[in-house]
Coordinates of C-alpha atoms in Angstrom, one line a residue:
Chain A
X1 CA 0.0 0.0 0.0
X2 CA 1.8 3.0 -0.9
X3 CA 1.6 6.3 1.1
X4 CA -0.7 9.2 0.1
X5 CA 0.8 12.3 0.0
X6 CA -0.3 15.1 1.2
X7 CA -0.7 17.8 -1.4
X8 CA -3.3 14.4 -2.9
X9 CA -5.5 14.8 0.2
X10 CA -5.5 18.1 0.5
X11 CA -6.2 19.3 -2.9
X12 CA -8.7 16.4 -2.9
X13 CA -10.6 17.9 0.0
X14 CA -10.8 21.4 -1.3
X15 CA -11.8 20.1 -4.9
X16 CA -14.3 18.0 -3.1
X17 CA -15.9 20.7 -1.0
X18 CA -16.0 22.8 -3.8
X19 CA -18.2 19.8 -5.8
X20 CA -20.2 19.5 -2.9
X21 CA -21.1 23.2 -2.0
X22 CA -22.0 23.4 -5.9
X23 CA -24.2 20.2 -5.5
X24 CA -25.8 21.6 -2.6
X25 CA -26.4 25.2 -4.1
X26 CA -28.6 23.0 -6.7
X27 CA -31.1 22.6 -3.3
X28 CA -30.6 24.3 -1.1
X29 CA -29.3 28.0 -0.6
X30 CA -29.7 30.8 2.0
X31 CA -31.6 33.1 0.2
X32 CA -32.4 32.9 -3.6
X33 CA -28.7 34.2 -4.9
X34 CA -30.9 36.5 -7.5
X35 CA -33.0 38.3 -5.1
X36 CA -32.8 41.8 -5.1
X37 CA -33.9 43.5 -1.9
X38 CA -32.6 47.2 -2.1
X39 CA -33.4 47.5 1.6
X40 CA -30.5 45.8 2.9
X41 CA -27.6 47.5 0.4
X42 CA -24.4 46.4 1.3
X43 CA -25.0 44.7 4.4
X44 CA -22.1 44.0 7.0
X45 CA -21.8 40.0 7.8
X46 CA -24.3 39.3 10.1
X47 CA -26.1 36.3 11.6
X48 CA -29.4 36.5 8.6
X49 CA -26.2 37.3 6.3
X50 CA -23.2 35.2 6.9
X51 CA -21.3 37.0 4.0
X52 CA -22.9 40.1 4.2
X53 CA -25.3 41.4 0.5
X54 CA -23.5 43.2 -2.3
X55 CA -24.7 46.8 -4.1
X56 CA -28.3 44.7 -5.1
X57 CA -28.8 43.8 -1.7
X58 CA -28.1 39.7 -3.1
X59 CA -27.0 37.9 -0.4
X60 CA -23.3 37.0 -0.9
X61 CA -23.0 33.3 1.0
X62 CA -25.7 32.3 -2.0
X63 CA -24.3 33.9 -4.9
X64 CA -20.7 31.7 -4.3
X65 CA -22.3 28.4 -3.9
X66 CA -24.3 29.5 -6.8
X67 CA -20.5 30.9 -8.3
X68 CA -19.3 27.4 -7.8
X69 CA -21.5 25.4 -10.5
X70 CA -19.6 28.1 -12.8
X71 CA -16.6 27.8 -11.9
X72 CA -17.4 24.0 -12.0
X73 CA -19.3 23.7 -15.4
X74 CA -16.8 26.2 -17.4
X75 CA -14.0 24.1 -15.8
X76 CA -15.4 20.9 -17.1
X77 CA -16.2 22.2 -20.5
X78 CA -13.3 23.9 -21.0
X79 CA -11.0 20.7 -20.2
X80 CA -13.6 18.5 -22.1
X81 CA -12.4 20.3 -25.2
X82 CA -9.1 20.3 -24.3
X83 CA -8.7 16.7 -23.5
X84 CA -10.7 15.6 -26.7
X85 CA -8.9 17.0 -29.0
X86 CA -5.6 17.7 -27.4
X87 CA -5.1 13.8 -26.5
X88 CA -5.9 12.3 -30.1
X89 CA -4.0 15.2 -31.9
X90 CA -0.8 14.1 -29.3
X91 CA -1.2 10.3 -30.0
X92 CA -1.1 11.2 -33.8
X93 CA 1.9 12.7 -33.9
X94 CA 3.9 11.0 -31.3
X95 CA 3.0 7.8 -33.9
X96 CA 3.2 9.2 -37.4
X97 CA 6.6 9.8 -39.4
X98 CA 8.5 12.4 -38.2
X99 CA 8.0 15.1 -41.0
X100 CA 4.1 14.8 -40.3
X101 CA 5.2 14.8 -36.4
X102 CA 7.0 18.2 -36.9
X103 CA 4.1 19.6 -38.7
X104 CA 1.4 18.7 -35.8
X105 CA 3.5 19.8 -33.7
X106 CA 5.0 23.3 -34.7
X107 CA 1.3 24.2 -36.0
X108 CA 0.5 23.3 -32.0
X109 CA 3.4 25.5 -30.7
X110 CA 1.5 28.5 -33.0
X111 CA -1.2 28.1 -30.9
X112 CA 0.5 27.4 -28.0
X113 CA 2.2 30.9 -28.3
X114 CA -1.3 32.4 -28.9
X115 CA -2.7 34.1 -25.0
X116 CA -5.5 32.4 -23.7
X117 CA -7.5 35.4 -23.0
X118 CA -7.0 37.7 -25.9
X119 CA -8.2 33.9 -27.9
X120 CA -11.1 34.1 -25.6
X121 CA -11.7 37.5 -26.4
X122 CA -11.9 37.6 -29.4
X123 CA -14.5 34.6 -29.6
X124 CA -16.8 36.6 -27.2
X125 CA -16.6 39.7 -29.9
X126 CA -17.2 37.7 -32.6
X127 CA -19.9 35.0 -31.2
X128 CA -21.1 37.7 -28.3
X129 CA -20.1 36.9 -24.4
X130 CA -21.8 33.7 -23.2
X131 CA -20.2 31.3 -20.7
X132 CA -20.6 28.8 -23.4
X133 CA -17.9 30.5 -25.8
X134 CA -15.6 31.3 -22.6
X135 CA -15.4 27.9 -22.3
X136 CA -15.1 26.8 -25.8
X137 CA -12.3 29.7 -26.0
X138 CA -10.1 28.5 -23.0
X139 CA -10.4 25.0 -24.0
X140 CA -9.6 25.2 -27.5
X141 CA -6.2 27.4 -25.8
X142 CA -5.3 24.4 -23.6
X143 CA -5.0 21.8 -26.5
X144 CA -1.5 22.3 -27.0
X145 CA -0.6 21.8 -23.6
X146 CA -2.4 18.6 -23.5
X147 CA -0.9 18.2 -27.2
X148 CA 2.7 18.2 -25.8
X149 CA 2.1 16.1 -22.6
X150 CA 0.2 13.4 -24.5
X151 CA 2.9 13.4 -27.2
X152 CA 5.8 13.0 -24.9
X153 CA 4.0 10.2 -22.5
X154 CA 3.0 8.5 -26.0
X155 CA 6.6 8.6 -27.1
X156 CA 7.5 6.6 -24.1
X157 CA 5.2 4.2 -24.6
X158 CA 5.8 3.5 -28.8
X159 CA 9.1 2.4 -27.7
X160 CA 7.9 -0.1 -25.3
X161 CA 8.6 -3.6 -26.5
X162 CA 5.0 -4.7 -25.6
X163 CA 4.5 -2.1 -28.4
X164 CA 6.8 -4.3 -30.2
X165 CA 5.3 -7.4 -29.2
X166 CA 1.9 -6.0 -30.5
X167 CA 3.4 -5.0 -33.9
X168 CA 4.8 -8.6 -34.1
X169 CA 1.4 -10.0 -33.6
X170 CA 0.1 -8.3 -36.3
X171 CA -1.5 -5.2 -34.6
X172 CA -1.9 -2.1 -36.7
X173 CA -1.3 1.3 -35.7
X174 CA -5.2 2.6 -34.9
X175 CA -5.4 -0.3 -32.1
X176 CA -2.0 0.3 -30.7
X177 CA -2.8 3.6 -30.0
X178 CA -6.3 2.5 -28.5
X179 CA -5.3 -0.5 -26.8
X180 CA -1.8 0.4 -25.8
X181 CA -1.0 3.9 -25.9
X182 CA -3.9 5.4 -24.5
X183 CA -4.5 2.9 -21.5
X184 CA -0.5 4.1 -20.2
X185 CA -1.6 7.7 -20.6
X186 CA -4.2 8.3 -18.5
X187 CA -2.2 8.8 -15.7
X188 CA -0.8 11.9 -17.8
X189 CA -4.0 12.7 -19.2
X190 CA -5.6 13.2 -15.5
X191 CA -2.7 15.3 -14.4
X192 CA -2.9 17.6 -16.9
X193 CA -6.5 17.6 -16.6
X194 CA -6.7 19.2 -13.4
X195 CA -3.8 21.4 -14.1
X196 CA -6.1 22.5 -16.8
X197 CA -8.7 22.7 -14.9
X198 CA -7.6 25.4 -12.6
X199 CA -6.4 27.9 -15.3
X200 CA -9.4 27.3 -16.9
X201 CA -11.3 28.7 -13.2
X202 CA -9.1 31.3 -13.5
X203 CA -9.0 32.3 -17.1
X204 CA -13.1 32.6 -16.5
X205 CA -12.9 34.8 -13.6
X206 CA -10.7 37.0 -15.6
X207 CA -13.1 37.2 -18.3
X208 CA -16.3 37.7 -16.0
X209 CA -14.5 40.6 -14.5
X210 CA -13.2 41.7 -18.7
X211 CA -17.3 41.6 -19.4
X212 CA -16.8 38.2 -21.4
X213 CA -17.6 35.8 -19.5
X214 CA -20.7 34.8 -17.7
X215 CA -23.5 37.6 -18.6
X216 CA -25.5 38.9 -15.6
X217 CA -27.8 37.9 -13.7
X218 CA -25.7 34.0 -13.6
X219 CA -23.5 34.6 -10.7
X220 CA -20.1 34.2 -11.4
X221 CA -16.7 34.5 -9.1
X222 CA -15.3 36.6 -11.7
X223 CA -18.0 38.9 -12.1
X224 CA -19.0 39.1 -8.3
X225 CA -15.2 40.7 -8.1
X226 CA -15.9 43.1 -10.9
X227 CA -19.2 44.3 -9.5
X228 CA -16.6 44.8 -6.4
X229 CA -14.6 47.3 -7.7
X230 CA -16.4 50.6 -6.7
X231 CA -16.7 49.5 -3.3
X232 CA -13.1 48.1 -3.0
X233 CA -12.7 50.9 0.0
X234 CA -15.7 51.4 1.3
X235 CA -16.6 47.2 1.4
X236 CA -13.7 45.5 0.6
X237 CA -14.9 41.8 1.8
X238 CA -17.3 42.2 -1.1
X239 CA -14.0 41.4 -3.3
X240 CA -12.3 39.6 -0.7
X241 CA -15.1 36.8 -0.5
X242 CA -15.1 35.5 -4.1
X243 CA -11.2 36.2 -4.1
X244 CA -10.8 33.8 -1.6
X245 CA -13.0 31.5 -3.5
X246 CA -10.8 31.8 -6.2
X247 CA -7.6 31.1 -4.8
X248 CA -8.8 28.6 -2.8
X249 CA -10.4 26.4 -6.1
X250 CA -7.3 27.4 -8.0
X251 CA -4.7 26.2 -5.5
X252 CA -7.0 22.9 -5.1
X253 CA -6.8 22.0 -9.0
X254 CA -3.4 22.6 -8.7
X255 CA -2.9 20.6 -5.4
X256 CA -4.8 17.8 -7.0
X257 CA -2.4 18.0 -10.0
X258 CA 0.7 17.9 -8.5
X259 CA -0.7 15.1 -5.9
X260 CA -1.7 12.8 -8.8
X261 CA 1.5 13.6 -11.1
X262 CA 3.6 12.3 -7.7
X263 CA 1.4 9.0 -7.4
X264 CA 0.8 8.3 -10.9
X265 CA 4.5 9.0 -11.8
X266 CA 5.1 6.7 -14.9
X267 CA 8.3 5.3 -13.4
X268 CA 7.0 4.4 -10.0
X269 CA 4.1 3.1 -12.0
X270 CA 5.4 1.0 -14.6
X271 CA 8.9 0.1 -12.9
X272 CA 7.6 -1.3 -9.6
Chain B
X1 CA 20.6 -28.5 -48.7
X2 CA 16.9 -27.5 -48.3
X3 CA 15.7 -23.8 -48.8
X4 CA 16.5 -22.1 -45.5
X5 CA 13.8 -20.6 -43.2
X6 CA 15.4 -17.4 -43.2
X7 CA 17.5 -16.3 -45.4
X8 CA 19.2 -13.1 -44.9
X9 CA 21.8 -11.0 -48.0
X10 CA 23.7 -8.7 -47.5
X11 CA 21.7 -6.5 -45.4
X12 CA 22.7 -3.0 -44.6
X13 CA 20.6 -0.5 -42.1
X14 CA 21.4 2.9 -41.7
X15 CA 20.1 5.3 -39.2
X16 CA 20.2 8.8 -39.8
X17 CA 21.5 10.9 -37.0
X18 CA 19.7 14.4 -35.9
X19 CA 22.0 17.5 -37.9
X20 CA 24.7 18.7 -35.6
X21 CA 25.4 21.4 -38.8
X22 CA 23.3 23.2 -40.9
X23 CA 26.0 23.2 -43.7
X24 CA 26.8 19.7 -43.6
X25 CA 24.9 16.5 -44.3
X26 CA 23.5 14.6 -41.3
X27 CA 26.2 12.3 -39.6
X28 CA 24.5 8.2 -40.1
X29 CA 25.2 5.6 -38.4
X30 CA 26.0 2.1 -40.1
X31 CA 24.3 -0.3 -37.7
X32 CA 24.5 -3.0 -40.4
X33 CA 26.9 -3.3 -43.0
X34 CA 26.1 -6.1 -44.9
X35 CA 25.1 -9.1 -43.1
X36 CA 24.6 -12.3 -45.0
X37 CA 22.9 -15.4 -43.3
X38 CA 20.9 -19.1 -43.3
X39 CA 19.0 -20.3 -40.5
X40 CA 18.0 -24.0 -41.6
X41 CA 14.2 -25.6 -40.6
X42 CA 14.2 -27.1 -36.9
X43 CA 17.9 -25.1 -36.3
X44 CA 18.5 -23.6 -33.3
X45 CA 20.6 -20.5 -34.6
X46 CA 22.2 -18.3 -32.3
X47 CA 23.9 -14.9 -32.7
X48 CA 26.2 -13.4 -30.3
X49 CA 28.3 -10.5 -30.0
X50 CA 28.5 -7.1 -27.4
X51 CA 25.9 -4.1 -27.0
X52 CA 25.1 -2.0 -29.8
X53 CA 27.0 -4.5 -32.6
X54 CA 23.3 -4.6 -34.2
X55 CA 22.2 -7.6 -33.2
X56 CA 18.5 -6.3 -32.1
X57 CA 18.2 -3.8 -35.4
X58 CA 18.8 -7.6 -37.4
X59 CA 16.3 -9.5 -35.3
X60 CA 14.1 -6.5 -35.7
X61 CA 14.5 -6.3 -39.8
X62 CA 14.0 -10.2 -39.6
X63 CA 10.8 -9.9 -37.8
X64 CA 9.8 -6.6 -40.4
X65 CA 9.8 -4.5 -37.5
X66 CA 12.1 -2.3 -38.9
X67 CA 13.1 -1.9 -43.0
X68 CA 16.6 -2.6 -44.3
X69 CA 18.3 0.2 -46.2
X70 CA 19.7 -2.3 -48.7
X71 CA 19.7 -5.8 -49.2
X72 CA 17.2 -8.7 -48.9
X73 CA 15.5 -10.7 -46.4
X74 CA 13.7 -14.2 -47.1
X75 CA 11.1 -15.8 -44.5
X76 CA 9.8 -19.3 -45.6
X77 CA 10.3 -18.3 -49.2
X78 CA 8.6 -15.3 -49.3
X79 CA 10.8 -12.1 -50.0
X80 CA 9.7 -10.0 -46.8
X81 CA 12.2 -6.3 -47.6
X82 CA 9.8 -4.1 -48.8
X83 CA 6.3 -6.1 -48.7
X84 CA 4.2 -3.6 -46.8
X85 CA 2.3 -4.3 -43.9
X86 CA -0.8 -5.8 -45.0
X87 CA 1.1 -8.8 -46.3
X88 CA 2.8 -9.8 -43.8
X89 CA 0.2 -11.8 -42.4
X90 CA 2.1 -15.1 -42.9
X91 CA 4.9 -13.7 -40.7
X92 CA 3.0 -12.5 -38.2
X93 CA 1.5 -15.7 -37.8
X94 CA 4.7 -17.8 -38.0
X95 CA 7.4 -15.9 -36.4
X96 CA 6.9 -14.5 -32.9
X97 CA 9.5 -13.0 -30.7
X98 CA 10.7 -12.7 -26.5
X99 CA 11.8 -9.6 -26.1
X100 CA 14.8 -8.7 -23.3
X101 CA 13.0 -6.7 -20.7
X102 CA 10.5 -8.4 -18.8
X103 CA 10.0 -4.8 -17.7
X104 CA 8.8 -3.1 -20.8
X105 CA 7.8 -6.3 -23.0
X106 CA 4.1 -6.9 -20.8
X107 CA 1.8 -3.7 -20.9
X108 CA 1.5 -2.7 -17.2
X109 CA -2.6 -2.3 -17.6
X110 CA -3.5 -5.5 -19.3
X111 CA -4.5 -8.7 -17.4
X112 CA -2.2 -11.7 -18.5
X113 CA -4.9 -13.7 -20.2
X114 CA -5.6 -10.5 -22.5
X115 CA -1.5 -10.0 -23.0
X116 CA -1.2 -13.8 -24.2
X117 CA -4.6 -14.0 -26.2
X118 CA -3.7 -10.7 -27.7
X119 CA -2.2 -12.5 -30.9
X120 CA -4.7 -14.8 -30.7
X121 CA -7.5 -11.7 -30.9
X122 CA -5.5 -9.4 -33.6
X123 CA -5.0 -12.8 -36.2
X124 CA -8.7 -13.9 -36.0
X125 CA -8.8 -17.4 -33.9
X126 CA -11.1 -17.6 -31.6
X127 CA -9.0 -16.5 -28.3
X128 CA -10.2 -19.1 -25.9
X129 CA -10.0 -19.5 -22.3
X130 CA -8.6 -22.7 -22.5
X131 CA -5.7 -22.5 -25.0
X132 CA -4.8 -19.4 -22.3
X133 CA -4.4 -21.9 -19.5
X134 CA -2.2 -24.5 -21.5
X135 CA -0.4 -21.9 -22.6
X136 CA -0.1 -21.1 -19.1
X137 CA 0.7 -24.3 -18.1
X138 CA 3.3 -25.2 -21.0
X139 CA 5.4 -22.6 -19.1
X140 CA 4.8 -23.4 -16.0
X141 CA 2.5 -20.8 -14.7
X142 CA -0.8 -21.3 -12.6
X143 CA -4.4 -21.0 -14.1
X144 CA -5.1 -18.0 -12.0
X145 CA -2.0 -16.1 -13.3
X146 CA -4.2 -15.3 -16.2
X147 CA -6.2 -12.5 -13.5
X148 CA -3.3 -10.9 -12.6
X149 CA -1.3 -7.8 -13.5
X150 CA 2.3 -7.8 -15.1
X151 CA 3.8 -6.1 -11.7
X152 CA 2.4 -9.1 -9.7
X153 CA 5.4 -11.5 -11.4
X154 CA 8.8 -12.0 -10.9
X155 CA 11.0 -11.4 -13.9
X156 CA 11.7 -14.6 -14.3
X157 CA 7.7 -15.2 -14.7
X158 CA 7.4 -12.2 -16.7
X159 CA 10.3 -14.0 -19.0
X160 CA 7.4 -17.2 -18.9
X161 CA 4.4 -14.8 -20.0
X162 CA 6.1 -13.5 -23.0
X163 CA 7.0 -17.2 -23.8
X164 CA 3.5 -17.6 -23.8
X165 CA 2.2 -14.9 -25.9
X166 CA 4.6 -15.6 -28.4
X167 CA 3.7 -19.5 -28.8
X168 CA 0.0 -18.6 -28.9
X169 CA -0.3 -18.3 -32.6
X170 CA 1.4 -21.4 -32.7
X171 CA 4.8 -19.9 -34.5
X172 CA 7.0 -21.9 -36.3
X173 CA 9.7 -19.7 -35.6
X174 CA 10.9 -18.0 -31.8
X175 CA 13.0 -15.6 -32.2
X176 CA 14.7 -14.8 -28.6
X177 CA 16.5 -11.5 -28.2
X178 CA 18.7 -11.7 -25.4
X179 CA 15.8 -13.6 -23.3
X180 CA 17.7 -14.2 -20.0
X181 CA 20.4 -11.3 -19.7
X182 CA 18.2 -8.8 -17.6
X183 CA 17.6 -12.1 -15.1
X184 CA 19.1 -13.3 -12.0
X185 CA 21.2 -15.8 -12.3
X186 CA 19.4 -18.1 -10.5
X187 CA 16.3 -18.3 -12.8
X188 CA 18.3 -17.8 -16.2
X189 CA 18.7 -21.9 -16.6
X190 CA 15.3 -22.3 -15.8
X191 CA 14.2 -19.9 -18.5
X192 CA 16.4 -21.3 -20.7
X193 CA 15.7 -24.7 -20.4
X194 CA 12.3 -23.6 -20.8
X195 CA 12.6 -22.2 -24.5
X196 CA 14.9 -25.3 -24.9
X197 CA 12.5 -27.8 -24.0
X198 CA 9.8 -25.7 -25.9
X199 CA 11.6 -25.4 -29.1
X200 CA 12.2 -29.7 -28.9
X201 CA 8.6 -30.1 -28.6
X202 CA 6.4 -27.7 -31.1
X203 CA 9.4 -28.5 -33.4
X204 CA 10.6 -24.6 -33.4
X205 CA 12.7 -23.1 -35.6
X206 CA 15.2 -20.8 -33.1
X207 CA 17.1 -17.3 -33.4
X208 CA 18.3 -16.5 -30.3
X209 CA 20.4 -13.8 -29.5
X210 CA 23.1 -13.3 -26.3
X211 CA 26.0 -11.0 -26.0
X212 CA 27.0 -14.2 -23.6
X213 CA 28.8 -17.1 -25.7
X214 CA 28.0 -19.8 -22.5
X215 CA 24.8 -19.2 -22.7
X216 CA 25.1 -19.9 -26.4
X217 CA 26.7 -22.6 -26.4
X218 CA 24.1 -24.0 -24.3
X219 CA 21.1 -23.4 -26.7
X220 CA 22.2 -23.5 -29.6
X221 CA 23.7 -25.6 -32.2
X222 CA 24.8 -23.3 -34.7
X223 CA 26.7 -19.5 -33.9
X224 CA 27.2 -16.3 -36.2
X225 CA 29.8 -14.1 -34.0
X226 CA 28.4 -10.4 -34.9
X227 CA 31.1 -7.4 -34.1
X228 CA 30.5 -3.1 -35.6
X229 CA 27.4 -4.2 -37.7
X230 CA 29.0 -7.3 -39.1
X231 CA 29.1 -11.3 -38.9
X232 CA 32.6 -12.0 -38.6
X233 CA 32.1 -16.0 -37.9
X234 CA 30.1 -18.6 -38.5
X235 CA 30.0 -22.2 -37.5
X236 CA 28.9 -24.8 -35.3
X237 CA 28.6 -24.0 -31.8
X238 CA 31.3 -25.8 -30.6
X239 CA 33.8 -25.5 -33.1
X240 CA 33.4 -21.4 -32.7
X241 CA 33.9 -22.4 -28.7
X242 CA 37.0 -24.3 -29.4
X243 CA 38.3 -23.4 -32.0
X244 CA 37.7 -19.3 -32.7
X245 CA 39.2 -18.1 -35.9
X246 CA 38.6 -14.6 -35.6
X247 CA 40.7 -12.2 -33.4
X248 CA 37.3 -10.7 -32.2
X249 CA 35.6 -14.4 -31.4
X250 CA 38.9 -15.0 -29.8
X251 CA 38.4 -12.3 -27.2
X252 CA 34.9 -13.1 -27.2
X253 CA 35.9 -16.7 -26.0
X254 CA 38.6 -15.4 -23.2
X255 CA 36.3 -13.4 -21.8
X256 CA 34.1 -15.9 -20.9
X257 CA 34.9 -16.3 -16.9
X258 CA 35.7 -20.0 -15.8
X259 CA 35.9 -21.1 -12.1
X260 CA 39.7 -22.6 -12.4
X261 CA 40.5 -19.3 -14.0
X262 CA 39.0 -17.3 -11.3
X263 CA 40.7 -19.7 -8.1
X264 CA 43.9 -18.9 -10.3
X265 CA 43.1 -14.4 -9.6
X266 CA 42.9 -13.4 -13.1
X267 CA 40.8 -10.3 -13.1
X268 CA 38.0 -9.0 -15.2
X269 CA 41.2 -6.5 -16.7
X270 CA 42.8 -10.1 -17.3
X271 CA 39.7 -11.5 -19.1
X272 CA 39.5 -8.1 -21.4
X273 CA 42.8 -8.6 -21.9
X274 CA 42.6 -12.2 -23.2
X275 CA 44.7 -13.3 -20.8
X276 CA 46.8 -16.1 -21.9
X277 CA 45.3 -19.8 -20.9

């Protein structure tokens, strides 16, 4: 039985809370996180308010469970289409000939080189801000980092002799890579993911607070911090709260990443 | 004499090197130059010589795992050099190989059973449970070995799964590359009289390759002494052994550690050497 370590459990706690408060939100909240009451403007934390209400008077405990199914969803998404076509497009060229290799490959360095959120901004001009296209954005700018990680754990595993072996029994490429290559890259494949997975949180707060992310009334981290900014003297907690919330899911992801990459480590795994 | 099994002329395999200029050429390496050879049906042929002499790159053009630059190779009659993939069906049926690692040769997420029907699966017979288990049991494994995972096996056991898999097609050739050298000591003669004792019974023809000349000498009956890409000798096992002719077999043969030579305090500098009998 080998030891967990600890940046596994704890980034697996925080991820975990952070799935549960979002599943929870789906039932149960303190007040409806939409609800405007203009009576209690910028409440101080208080016993009814836990969090204290923003400029609206919406309580602000609510609108971050709320936050966390879209941190959550665009997360998912955004990794989703990172993963699906970043791990096939890596597989590809770590087996094809090595002029087509250099070709998928310095065509993915292009992109690679491309910012994130100028990519994502862009899409949101052109297709209008939805969380949908933030999403889309940041995922299609995280394909070549899945891209390259794939390619390099595939590479490992084409010169495997059991790659060999399967060669010699008369196995073509497309089931190598299915039955073979893909199996030994999961481990890489979940790493990056939540790797991913936190940039992608924090590439949509960014755009929230830029006006291209999630459009009003959804609440979003990134937008509840925007909202924040004319108050950022007179109320400060109102940025501090979803802040927090950020860092927190951000350095979770990123726990959990680093956690799996030490367990799933392909030479503890495969030299045992 | 009958046509051989494999017949192998004058094969030459160059790898090209990454550019170290942009002016000049890329450097190659020459990891064959020219090999010429016959392995006869039912012949247990072996081939010995150090690292990196290109040993593995012939096995690996034999098996049409890799292309030859120049020259031709002949499997059972059929001119294999540059039949592409799809026709190769005949070798991939009839010649199987054991790879060196016991490592790297069994994929780590693959149940056993799956590992030694997967030649069975990819060629079309129907990949039974039961030819799983005798294949199990002509090496010597358990019936519940098939449930387990590549790390739960010793090397040695690791060296007896890939035995397996590579008789399930029911080959008619084995070719062994370097099978026992990554192995304890202690389980090499098992292994080997394992493959020996195999090869007697399916009637096997056998390529075995060993940078070890003792271990050679007890598998096989006839030797091709390979040295920089090149065969250099050919013969009879035990004439090579007793007889070498050439300079490089020679050293080959002194190096070989015996136990009078060792009670007498020659060193391994001594054995490089070719210290005098």
């Amino acid at each position: 039985m080998r030891r967990l370590n600890p940046s596994l459990v704890v980034g697996a706690v925080i991820v975990g809370l952070i799935v549960l408060t979002a599943l929870v939100s789906f039932v149960w909240t303190p007040y409806d996180a939409t609800l405007v009451d203009p009576a209690i403007r910028l409440a101080k934390p208080s016993w009814s308010h836990w969090l204290g209400t923003d400029k609206f008077g919406r309580d602000v405990l609510s609108q971050l469970m709320v936050g966390s199914r879209t941190t959550l969803f665009v997360g998912l998404v955004a990794v989703g289409v990172a993963a699906v076509i970043g791990v096939p497009v890596g597989i590809l060229a770590a087996m094809s000939r090595r002029w087509a290799s250099e070709v998928i490959m310095r065509s993915n360095d292009l992109l690679l080189a491309f910012p994130a959120l100028l990519l994502a901004i862009m899409f949101g001009a052109v297709f209008g801000a939805s969380t949908l296209t933030a999403m889309v954005a940041i995922g299609i700018a995280t394909v070549p980092s899945f891209a390259r990680v794939i390619r390099s754990g595939a590479l490992q595993v084409m010169r495997t002799e059991y790659v060999l072996a399967a060669r010699a029994a008369g196995r073509t490429p497309f089931p190598i890579a299915l039955r073979h290559v893909l199996p030994n890259v999961t481990s890489l494949i979940t790493v990056q993911a939540s790797v991913s997975f936190a940039i992608a949180v924090l590439a949509e707060a960014a755009l929230s607070f830029l006006g291209y992310g999630t459009p009003p009334p959804t609440p979003s981290w990134g937008r509840m911090l925007q909202e924040s900014q004319e108050f950022l003297f007179s109320a400060p907690r109102l940025a501090v709260f979803p802040g927090v919330a950020i860092a927190i899911a951000v350095l979770g992801f990123n726990l959990l990443g680093d956690g799996l990459r030490d367990r799933f480590d392909p030479k503890l795994e495969d030299r045992r | 004499m009958p046509e051989p099994v494999i017949r192998v002329v004058d094969v030459t395999r160059d790898y090209p090197r990454p550019r170290t200029s942009l002016l000049k050429p890329a450097p190659t390496v020459h990891a064959l130059r020219g090999v010429s050879l016959e392995v006869q049906a039912g012949e247990r042929f072996g081939i010995v010589g150090e690292s990196g002499c290109g040993k593995s790159t012939l096995l690996r053009i034999i098996a049409a795992l890799d292309r030859a630059t120049s020259g031709q190779v002949v499997v059972e009659g059929t001119d294999i050099t540059r039949l592409p993939e799809r026709r190769l069906k005949f070798l991939r049926e009839n010649l199987q190989l054991v790879f060196q690692d016991p490592m790297s040769s069994l994929d780590p997420r693959m149940r056993v059973r799956d590992i030694i029907a997967e030649p069975l699966v990819v060629q079309g017979h129907p990949a039974s449970g039961e030819r799983v288990r005798e294949l199990l049991d002509a090496v010597g494994l358990s019936p519940d070995a098939g449930d387990r995972y590549p790390h739960q096996f010793s090397g040695g056991q690791r060296q007896r799964i890939s035995i397996a898999r590579a008789l399930a097609p029911r080959p008619r050739i084995l070719i062994a590359d370097e099978p026992v050298s990554a192995l304890d000591v202690s389980v090499r003669a098992q292994v080997l009289n394992l493959i020996s004792d195999l090869v007697d019974e399916l009637n096997l023809t056998l390529v075995f390759v060993s940078h070890d000349l003792s271990i050679i000498k007890h598998v096989c009956d006839r030797v091709a002494v390979m040295n920089a890409g090149e065969i250099v000798e050919t013969g009879p096992t035990g004439q090579v052994y007793a007889t070498p002719t050439h300079p490089y077999t020679r050293r080959l043969v002194s190096a070989i550690p015996t136990l009078p030579r060792a009670l007498a305090g020659a060193t391994t500098s001594d054995l490089l050497r070719g210290a005098p009998e």
